[in-house]
PDB file of C-alpha atoms in Angstrom:
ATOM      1  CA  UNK A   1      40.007  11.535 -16.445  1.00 20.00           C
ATOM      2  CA  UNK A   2      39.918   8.456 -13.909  1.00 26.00           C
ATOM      3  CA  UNK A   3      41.604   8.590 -10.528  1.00 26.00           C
ATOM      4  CA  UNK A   4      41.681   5.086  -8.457  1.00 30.00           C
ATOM      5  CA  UNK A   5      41.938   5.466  -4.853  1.00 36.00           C
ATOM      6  CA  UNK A   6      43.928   2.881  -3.669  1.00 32.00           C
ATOM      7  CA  UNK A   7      46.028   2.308   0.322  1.00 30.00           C
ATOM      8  CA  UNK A   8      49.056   3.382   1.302  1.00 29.00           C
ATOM      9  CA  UNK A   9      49.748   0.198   2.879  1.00 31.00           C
ATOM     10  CA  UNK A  10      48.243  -3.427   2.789  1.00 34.00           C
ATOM     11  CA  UNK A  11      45.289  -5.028   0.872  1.00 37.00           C
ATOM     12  CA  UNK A  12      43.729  -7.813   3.453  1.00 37.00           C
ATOM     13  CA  UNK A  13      39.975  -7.879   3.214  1.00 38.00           C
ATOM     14  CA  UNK A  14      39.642  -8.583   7.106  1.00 38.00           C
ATOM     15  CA  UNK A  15      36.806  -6.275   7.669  1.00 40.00           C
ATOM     16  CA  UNK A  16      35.087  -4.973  11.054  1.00 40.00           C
ATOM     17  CA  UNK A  17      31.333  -4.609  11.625  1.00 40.00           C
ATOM     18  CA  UNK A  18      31.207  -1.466  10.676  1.00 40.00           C
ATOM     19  CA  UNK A  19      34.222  -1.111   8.083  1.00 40.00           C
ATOM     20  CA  UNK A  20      35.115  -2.037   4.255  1.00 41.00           C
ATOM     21  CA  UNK A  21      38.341  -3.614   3.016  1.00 38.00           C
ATOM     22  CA  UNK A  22      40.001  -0.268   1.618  1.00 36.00           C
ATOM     23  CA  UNK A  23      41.105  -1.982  -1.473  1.00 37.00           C
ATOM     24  CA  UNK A  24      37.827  -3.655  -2.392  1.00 44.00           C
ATOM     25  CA  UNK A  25      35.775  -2.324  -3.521  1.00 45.00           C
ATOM     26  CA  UNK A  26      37.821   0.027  -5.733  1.00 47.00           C
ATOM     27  CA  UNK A  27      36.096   3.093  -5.845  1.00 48.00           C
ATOM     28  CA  UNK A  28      36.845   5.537  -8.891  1.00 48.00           C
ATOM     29  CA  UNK A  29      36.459   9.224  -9.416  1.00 44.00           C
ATOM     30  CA  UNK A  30      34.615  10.677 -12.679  1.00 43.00           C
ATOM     31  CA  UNK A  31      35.801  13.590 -14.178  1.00 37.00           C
ATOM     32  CA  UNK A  32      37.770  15.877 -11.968  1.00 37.00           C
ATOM     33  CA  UNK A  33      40.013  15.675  -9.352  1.00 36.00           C
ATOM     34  CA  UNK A  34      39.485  13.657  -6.220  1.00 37.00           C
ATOM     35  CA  UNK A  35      37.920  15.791  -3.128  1.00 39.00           C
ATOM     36  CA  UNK A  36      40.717  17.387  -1.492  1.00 39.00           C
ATOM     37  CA  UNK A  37      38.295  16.296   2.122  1.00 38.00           C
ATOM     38  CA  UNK A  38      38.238  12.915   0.946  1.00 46.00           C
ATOM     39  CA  UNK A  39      41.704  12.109   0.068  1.00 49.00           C
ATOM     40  CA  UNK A  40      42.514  14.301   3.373  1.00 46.00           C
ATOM     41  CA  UNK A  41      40.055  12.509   5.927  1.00 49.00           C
ATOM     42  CA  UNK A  42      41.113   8.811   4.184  1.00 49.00           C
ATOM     43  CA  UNK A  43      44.992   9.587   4.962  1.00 51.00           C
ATOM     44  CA  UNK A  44      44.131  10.486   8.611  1.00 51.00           C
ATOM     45  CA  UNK A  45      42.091   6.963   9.121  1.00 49.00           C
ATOM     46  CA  UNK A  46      44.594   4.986   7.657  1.00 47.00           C
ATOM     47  CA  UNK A  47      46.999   6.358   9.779  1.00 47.00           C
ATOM     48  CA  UNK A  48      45.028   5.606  12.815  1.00 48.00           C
ATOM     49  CA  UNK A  49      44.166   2.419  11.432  1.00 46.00           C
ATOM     50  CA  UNK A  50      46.010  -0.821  12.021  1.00 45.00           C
ATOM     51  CA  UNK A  51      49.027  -1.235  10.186  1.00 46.00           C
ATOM     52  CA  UNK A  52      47.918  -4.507   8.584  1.00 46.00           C
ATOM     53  CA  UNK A  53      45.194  -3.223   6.484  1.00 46.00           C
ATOM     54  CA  UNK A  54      43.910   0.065   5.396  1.00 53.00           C
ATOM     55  CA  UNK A  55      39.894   0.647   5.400  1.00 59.00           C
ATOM     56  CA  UNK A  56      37.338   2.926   4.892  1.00 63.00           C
ATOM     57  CA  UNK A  57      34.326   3.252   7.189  1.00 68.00           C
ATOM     58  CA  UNK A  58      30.781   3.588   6.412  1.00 68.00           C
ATOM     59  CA  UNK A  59      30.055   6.885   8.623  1.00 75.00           C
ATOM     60  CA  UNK A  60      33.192   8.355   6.403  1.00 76.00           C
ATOM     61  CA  UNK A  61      31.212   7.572   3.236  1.00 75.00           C
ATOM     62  CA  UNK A  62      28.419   9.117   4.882  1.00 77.00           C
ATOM     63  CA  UNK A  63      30.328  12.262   6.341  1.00 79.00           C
ATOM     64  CA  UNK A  64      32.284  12.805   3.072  1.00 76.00           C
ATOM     65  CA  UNK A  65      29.935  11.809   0.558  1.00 76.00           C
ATOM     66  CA  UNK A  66      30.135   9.589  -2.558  1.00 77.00           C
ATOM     67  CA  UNK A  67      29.065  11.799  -5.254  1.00 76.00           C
ATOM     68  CA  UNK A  68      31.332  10.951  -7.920  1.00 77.00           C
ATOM     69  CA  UNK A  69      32.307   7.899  -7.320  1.00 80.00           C
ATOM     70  CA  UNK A  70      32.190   4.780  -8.849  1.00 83.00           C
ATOM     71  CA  UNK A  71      32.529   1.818  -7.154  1.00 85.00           C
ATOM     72  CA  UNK A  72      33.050  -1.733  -8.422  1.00 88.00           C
ATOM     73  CA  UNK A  73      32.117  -4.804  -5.875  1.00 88.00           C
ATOM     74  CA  UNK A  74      35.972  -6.227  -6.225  1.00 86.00           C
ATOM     75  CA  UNK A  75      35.202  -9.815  -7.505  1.00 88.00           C
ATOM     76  CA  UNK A  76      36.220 -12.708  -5.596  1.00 85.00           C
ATOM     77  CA  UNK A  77      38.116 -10.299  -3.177  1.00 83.00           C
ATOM     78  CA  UNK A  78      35.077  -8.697  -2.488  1.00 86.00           C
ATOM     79  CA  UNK A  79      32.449  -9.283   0.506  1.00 88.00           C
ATOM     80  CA  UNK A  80      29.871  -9.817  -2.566  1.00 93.00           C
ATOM     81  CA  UNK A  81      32.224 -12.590  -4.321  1.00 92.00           C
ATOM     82  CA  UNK A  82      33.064 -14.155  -0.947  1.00 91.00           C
ATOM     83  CA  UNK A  83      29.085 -14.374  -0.473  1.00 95.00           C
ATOM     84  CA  UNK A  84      28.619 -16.515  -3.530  1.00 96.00           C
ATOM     85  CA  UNK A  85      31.827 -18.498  -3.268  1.00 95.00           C
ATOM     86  CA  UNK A  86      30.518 -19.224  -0.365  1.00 95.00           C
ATOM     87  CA  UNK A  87      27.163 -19.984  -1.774  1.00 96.00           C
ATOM     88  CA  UNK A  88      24.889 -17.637  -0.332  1.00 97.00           C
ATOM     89  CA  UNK A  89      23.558 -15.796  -3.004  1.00 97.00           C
ATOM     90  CA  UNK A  90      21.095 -14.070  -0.473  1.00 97.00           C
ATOM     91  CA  UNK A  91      23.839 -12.235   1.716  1.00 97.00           C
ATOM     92  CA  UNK A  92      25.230 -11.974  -1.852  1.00 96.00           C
ATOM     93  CA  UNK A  93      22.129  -9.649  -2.701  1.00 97.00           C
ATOM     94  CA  UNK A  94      22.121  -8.080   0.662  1.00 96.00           C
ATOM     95  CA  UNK A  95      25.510  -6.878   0.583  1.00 94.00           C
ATOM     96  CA  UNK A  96      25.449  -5.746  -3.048  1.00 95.00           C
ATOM     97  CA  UNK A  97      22.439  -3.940  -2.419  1.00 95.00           C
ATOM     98  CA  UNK A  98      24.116  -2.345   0.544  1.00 91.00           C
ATOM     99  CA  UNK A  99      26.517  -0.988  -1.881  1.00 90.00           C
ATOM    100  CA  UNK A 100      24.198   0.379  -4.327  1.00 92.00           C
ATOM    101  CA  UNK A 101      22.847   2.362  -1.292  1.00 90.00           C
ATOM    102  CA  UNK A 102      25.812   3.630  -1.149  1.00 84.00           C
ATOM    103  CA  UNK A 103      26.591   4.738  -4.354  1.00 87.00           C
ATOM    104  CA  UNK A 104      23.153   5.453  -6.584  1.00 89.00           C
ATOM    105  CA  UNK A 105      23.615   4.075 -10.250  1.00 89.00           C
ATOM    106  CA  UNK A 106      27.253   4.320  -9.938  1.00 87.00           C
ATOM    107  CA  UNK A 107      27.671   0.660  -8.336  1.00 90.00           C
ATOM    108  CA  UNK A 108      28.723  -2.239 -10.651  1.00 93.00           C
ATOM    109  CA  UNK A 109      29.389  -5.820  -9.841  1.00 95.00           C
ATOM    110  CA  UNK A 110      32.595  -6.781 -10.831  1.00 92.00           C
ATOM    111  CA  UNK A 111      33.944  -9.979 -13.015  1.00 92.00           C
ATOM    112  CA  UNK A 112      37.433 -11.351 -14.234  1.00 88.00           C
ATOM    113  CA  UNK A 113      38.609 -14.413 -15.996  1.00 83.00           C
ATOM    114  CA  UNK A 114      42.080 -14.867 -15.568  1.00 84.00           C
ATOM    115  CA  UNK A 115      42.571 -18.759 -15.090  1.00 81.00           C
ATOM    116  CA  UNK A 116      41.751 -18.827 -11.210  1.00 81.00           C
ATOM    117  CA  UNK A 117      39.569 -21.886  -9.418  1.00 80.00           C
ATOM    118  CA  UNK A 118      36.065 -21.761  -9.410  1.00 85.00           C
ATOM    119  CA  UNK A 119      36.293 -18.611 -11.495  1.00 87.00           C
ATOM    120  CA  UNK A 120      33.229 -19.738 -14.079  1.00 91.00           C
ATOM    121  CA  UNK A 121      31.227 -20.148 -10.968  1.00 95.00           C
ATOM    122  CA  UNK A 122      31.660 -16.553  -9.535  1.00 95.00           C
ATOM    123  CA  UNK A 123      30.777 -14.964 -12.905  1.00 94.00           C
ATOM    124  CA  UNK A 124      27.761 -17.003 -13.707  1.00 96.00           C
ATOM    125  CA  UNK A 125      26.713 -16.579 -10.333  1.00 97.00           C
ATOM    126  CA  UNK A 126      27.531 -12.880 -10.383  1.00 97.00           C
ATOM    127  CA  UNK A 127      25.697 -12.279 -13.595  1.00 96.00           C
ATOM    128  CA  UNK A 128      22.405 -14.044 -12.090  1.00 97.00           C
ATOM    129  CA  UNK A 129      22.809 -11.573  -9.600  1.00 98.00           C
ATOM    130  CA  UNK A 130      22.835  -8.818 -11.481  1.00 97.00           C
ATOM    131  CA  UNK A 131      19.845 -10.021 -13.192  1.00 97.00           C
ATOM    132  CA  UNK A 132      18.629 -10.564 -10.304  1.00 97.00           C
ATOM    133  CA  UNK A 133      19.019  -7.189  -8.811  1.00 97.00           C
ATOM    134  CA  UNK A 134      19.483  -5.174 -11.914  1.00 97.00           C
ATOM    135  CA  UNK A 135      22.693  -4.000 -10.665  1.00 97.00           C
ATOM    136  CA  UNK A 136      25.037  -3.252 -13.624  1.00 96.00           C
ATOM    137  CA  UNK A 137      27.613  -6.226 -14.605  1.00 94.00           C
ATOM    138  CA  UNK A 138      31.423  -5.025 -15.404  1.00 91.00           C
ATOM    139  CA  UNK A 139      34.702  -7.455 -16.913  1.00 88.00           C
ATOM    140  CA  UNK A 140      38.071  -6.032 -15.251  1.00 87.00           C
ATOM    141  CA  UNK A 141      41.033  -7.801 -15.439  1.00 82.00           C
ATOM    142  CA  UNK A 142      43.871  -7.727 -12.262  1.00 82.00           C
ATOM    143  CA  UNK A 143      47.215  -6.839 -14.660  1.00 85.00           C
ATOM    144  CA  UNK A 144      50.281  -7.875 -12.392  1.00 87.00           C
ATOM    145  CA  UNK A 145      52.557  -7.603 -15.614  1.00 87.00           C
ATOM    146  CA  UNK A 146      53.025  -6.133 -18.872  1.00 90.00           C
ATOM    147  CA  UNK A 147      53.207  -8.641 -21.343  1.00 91.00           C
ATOM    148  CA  UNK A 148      52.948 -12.579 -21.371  1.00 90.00           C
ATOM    149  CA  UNK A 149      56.338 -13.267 -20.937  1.00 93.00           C
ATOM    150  CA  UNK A 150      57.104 -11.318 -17.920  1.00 93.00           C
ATOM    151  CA  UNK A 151      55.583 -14.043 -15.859  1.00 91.00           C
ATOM    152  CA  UNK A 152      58.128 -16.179 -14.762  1.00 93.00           C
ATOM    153  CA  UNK A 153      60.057 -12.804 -13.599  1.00 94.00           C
ATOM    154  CA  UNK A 154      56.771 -11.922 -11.552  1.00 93.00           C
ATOM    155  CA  UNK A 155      56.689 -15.438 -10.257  1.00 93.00           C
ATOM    156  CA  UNK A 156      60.056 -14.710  -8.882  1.00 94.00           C
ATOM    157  CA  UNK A 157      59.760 -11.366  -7.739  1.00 92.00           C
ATOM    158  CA  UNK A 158      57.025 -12.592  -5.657  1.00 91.00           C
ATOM    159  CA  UNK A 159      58.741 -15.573  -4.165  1.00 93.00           C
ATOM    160  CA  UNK A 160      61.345 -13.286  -3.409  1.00 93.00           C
ATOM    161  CA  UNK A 161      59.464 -10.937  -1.357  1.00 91.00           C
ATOM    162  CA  UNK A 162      57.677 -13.422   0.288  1.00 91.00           C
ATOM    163  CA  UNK A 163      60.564 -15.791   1.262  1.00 93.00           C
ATOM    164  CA  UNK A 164      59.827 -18.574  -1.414  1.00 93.00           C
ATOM    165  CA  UNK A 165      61.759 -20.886  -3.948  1.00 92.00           C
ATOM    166  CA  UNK A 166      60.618 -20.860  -7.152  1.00 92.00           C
ATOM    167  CA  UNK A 167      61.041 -24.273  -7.828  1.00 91.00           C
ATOM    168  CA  UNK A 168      58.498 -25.048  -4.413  1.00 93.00           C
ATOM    169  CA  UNK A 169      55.848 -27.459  -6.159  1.00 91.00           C
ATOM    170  CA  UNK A 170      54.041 -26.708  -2.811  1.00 93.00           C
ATOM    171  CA  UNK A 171      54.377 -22.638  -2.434  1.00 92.00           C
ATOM    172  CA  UNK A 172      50.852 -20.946  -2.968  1.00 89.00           C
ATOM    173  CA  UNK A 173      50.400 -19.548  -6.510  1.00 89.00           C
ATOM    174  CA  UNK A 174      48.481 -15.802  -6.163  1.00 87.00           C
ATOM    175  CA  UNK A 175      48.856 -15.204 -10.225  1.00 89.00           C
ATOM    176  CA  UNK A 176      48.217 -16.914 -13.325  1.00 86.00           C
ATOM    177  CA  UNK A 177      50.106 -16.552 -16.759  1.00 89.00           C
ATOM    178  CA  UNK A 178      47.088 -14.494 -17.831  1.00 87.00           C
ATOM    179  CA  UNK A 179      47.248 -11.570 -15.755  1.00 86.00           C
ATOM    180  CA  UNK A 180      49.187  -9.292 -18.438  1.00 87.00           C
ATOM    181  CA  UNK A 181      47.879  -6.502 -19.641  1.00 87.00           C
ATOM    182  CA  UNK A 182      45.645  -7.618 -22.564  1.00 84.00           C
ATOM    183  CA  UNK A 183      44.469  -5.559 -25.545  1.00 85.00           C
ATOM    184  CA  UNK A 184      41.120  -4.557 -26.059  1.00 82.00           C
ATOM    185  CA  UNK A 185      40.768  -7.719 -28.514  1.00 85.00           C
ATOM    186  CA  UNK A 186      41.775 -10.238 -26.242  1.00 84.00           C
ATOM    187  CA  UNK A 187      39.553  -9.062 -23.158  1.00 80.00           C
ATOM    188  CA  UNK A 188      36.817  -9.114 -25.722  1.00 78.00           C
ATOM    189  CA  UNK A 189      37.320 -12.746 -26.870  1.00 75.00           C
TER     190      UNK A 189
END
């Protein structure tokens, strides 16, 4: 079985020196249940934490442990993707490095397709990197919806919640048509 630890509250990737974006990246327990001290220790940080984003901090990993874990490097959300978006592939290596430090053979660097901008750049540039570094290469996808259809009712449950019109040519768009959840087929194509 496969837990993902995910906040309580808020997903920015604003990170301190010395802390991690809780939500990226997404850390998963093999087989078993999640460490009672973990799940205990993360709920008393996030609720000392600012209530704009929820974190974890390095010495936790280190005081806690990551045995278990897998962790994936969170794509263009991550401090790895934001590296090579912002083209420097060698803070890029350092950071994913880092994270392999972190979590021996259980750290993968993380790719989606899913119709965003400069989306074929952060995967070839991701996979160079993990040929670089030999780090293991995985394809998620970030399902917002169900099927297909249901995006024009995400569309406007989102600019509902954050104070939008739907018909706003101008209003940001977070989510493509593609992020449904896909079959095993169509992630493979």
């Amino acid at each position: 079985m496969i837990y993902i630890i995910r906040p309580t509250c808020g997903d920015q990737t604003h990170r301190s020196p010395d802390a991690w974006a809780f939500t990226q990246p997404i850390a998963f327990r093999q087989a078993g249940e999640i460490k009672a001290a973990f799940g205990r220790e993360a709920g008393d940080r996030r609720r000392a934490a600012r209530r704009d984003r929820a974190e974890i901090r390095r010495e936790w990993l280190l005081q806690i442990g990551c045995d278990g874990l897998i962790a994936l490097s969170g794509g263009h959300q991550g401090d790895v993707g934001e590296a090579l978006l912002n083209g420097n592939f060698a803070l890029a290596t350092e950071r994913a490095l880092a994270w392999a430090d972190f979590f021996p053979g259980a750290f993968y660097l993380e790719v989606q397709r899913y119709g965003q901008p400069q989306q074929e750049y952060l995967v070839n540039q991701t996979a160079d990197l993990a040929g670089e570094t030999g780090l293991p290469l995985v394809a998620t996808h970030p399902v917002q919806f169900m099927r297909r259809d249901d995006f024009q009712a995400h569309e406007a449950r989102v600019c509902i919640a954050e104070g939008e019109i739907l018909g706003n040519q101008r209003r940001i768009r977070k989510f493509t048509r593609d992020q449904y959840f896909k079959s095993s087929a169509e992630m493979a194509a």
